[in-house]
mmCIF file of C-alpha atoms in Angstrom:
data_model
loop_
_atom_site.group_PDB
_atom_site.id
_atom_site.type_symbol
_atom_site.label_atom_id
_atom_site.label_comp_id
_atom_site.label_asym_id
_atom_site.label_seq_id
_atom_site.Cartn_x
_atom_site.Cartn_y
_atom_site.Cartn_z
ATOM 1 C CA MET A 1 -8.918 10.104 -14.428
ATOM 2 C CA ALA A 2 -10.767 13.406 -14.040
ATOM 3 C CA ASP A 3 -10.784 13.128 -10.118
ATOM 4 C CA LYS A 4 -7.139 11.835 -9.039
ATOM 5 C CA LYS A 5 -7.274 8.891 -6.698
ATOM 6 C CA ILE A 6 -5.122 9.235 -3.807
ATOM 7 C CA ILE A 7 -2.756 6.446 -3.010
ATOM 8 C CA LEU A 8 -0.529 6.281 0.426
ATOM 9 C CA PHE A 9 2.585 4.331 -0.090
ATOM 10 C CA ILE A 10 4.190 3.277 3.131
ATOM 11 C CA ASP A 11 7.888 1.898 2.817
ATOM 12 C CA ASP A 12 11.079 2.672 4.599
ATOM 13 C CA ASN A 13 13.267 2.164 1.417
ATOM 14 C CA PRO A 14 13.681 5.707 -0.241
ATOM 15 C CA VAL A 15 14.511 4.213 -3.626
ATOM 16 C CA ASP A 16 11.137 2.262 -3.651
ATOM 17 C CA ARG A 17 9.363 5.234 -2.591
ATOM 18 C CA THR A 18 10.774 7.255 -5.483
ATOM 19 C CA LEU A 19 10.114 4.377 -7.960
ATOM 20 C CA ILE A 20 6.444 4.004 -6.873
ATOM 21 C CA ASN A 21 6.001 7.646 -6.708
ATOM 22 C CA ASN A 22 7.101 8.144 -10.390
ATOM 23 C CA LEU A 23 5.236 5.144 -11.490
ATOM 24 C CA LEU A 24 1.828 6.072 -9.827
ATOM 25 C CA THR A 25 2.227 9.880 -10.816
ATOM 26 C CA LYS A 26 2.600 8.580 -14.433
ATOM 27 C CA TYR A 27 -0.754 6.936 -14.170
ATOM 28 C CA GLU A 28 -2.331 10.033 -12.798
ATOM 29 C CA PHE A 29 -2.533 9.097 -9.153
ATOM 30 C CA LYS A 30 -1.970 11.490 -6.440
ATOM 31 C CA VAL A 31 0.753 9.925 -4.082
ATOM 32 C CA LEU A 32 1.469 10.322 -0.453
ATOM 33 C CA LEU A 33 4.486 8.943 1.008
ATOM 34 C CA ALA A 34 5.352 7.615 4.429
ATOM 35 C CA GLU A 35 8.752 6.174 5.692
ATOM 36 C CA ASP A 36 7.402 4.060 8.397
ATOM 37 C CA GLY A 37 4.287 2.770 10.037
ATOM 38 C CA ILE A 38 3.799 5.556 12.580
ATOM 39 C CA ALA A 39 3.826 8.280 9.876
ATOM 40 C CA GLY A 40 1.758 5.825 7.710
ATOM 41 C CA LEU A 41 -0.966 5.526 10.239
ATOM 42 C CA ARG A 42 -1.042 9.360 10.901
ATOM 43 C CA MET A 43 -1.321 10.184 7.208
ATOM 44 C CA ALA A 44 -4.054 7.381 6.730
ATOM 45 C CA GLN A 45 -6.263 9.027 9.430
ATOM 46 C CA GLU A 46 -5.606 12.717 8.293
ATOM 47 C CA GLU A 47 -5.707 12.238 4.549
ATOM 48 C CA LYS A 48 -8.117 9.183 4.176
ATOM 49 C CA PRO A 49 -6.343 7.979 0.752
ATOM 50 C CA ASP A 50 -8.344 5.855 -1.564
ATOM 51 C CA LEU A 51 -5.895 3.168 -1.272
ATOM 52 C CA ILE A 52 -2.875 2.220 0.772
ATOM 53 C CA LEU A 53 0.114 0.269 -0.728
ATOM 54 C CA LEU A 54 1.906 -1.098 2.230
ATOM 55 C CA ASP A 55 5.347 -2.754 2.729
ATOM 56 C CA ILE A 56 5.477 -5.555 5.214
ATOM 57 C CA LEU A 57 8.955 -5.191 6.438
ATOM 58 C CA LEU A 58 8.822 -1.851 8.353
ATOM 59 C CA PRO A 59 10.685 -0.245 11.259
ATOM 60 C CA HIS A 60 8.915 0.219 14.662
ATOM 61 C CA ILE A 61 5.607 -1.470 13.422
ATOM 62 C CA SER A 62 5.399 -4.222 10.826
ATOM 63 C CA GLY A 63 3.032 -3.705 7.827
ATOM 64 C CA ILE A 64 0.958 -6.669 9.111
ATOM 65 C CA GLU A 65 0.440 -4.891 12.518
ATOM 66 C CA LEU A 66 -0.235 -1.648 10.814
ATOM 67 C CA CYS A 67 -2.917 -3.228 8.488
ATOM 68 C CA LYS A 68 -4.766 -4.483 11.622
ATOM 69 C CA LYS A 69 -4.599 -1.020 13.109
ATOM 70 C CA ILE A 70 -5.801 0.638 9.947
ATOM 71 C CA LYS A 71 -8.674 -1.937 9.731
ATOM 72 C CA LYS A 72 -9.871 -1.640 13.459
ATOM 73 C CA ASN A 73 -9.922 2.292 13.288
ATOM 74 C CA PRO A 74 -13.496 3.504 12.127
ATOM 75 C CA VAL A 75 -11.940 6.277 10.354
ATOM 76 C CA THR A 76 -9.706 4.199 8.212
ATOM 77 C CA GLN A 77 -11.229 0.590 8.103
ATOM 78 C CA LYS A 78 -12.740 1.027 4.686
ATOM 79 C CA ILE A 79 -9.480 2.115 2.935
ATOM 80 C CA PRO A 80 -8.348 -0.810 0.878
ATOM 81 C CA ILE A 81 -4.663 -2.129 1.376
ATOM 82 C CA ILE A 82 -2.359 -3.906 -0.915
ATOM 83 C CA PHE A 83 0.711 -5.356 0.596
ATOM 84 C CA TYR A 84 3.560 -4.550 -1.712
ATOM 85 C CA THR A 85 6.776 -6.498 -0.268
ATOM 86 C CA SER A 86 10.220 -7.822 -1.205
ATOM 87 C CA ILE A 87 9.133 -11.019 0.846
ATOM 88 C CA ASP A 88 9.317 -13.920 -1.844
ATOM 89 C CA THR A 89 6.701 -15.939 -0.315
ATOM 90 C CA PRO A 90 4.337 -16.932 -3.147
ATOM 91 C CA LYS A 91 0.819 -15.105 -2.930
ATOM 92 C CA HIS A 92 -1.072 -18.367 -2.694
ATOM 93 C CA LEU A 93 0.768 -19.141 0.667
ATOM 94 C CA ILE A 94 -0.013 -15.819 2.372
ATOM 95 C CA ASP A 95 -3.236 -15.208 4.191
ATOM 96 C CA TYR A 96 -3.172 -11.611 3.518
ATOM 97 C CA THR A 97 -6.965 -11.330 3.571
ATOM 98 C CA SER A 98 -6.986 -12.415 7.343
ATOM 99 C CA TYR A 99 -5.224 -9.157 8.118
ATOM 100 C CA GLY A 100 -7.688 -7.013 6.223
ATOM 101 C CA ALA A 101 -5.538 -6.549 2.979
ATOM 102 C CA GLU A 102 -7.227 -6.760 -0.401
ATOM 103 C CA ASP A 103 -3.990 -7.987 -2.309
ATOM 104 C CA TYR A 104 -0.403 -9.037 -1.977
ATOM 105 C CA ILE A 105 2.094 -8.131 -4.522
ATOM 106 C CA GLN A 106 5.852 -8.726 -4.564
ATOM 107 C CA LYS A 107 8.056 -6.150 -5.635
ATOM 108 C CA THR A 108 9.690 -8.270 -8.422
ATOM 109 C CA MET A 109 6.332 -8.699 -10.116
ATOM 110 C CA PRO A 110 6.077 -6.433 -13.266
ATOM 111 C CA GLN A 111 4.893 -2.830 -12.587
ATOM 112 C CA LYS A 112 1.757 -3.666 -14.859
ATOM 113 C CA ASP A 113 0.589 -6.162 -12.493
ATOM 114 C CA LEU A 114 0.663 -3.714 -9.656
ATOM 115 C CA ILE A 115 -1.240 -1.022 -11.662
ATOM 116 C CA ALA A 116 -3.718 -3.531 -12.722
ATOM 117 C CA ALA A 117 -4.312 -4.613 -9.081
ATOM 118 C CA ILE A 118 -4.622 -0.921 -8.195
ATOM 119 C CA LYS A 119 -7.166 -0.111 -10.744
ATOM 120 C CA SER A 120 -9.179 -3.235 -10.094
ATOM 121 C CA ILE A 121 -9.601 -2.394 -6.417
ATOM 122 C CA LEU A 122 -10.328 1.368 -7.125
ATOM 123 C CA LYS A 123 -13.153 0.571 -9.443
#
């Protein structure tokens, strides 16, 4: 990628942040990391990333509520969001699009599926 796409990953788990940072950097993405929804919302507004990878289970504000806030804000509403979660509810049972997210991926899925979803949305 000549022009590195910026991905904001919002997750309270430091191990997940490190793993995703390493994975996305390997695929030539620029990665921004936030450890909670409050920091994530601020970074989304300031940095305007190309995509947000968002955990659902966050302290202070849930990923679902954060997604709604991002989609209501004119500054951030066009940023695509992928829920990336440890919740084991199958994708077809989650109405993630009603919150404004483009996709829903479980953390147990192969990393190649995550990369494929990101690349598909960023086309």
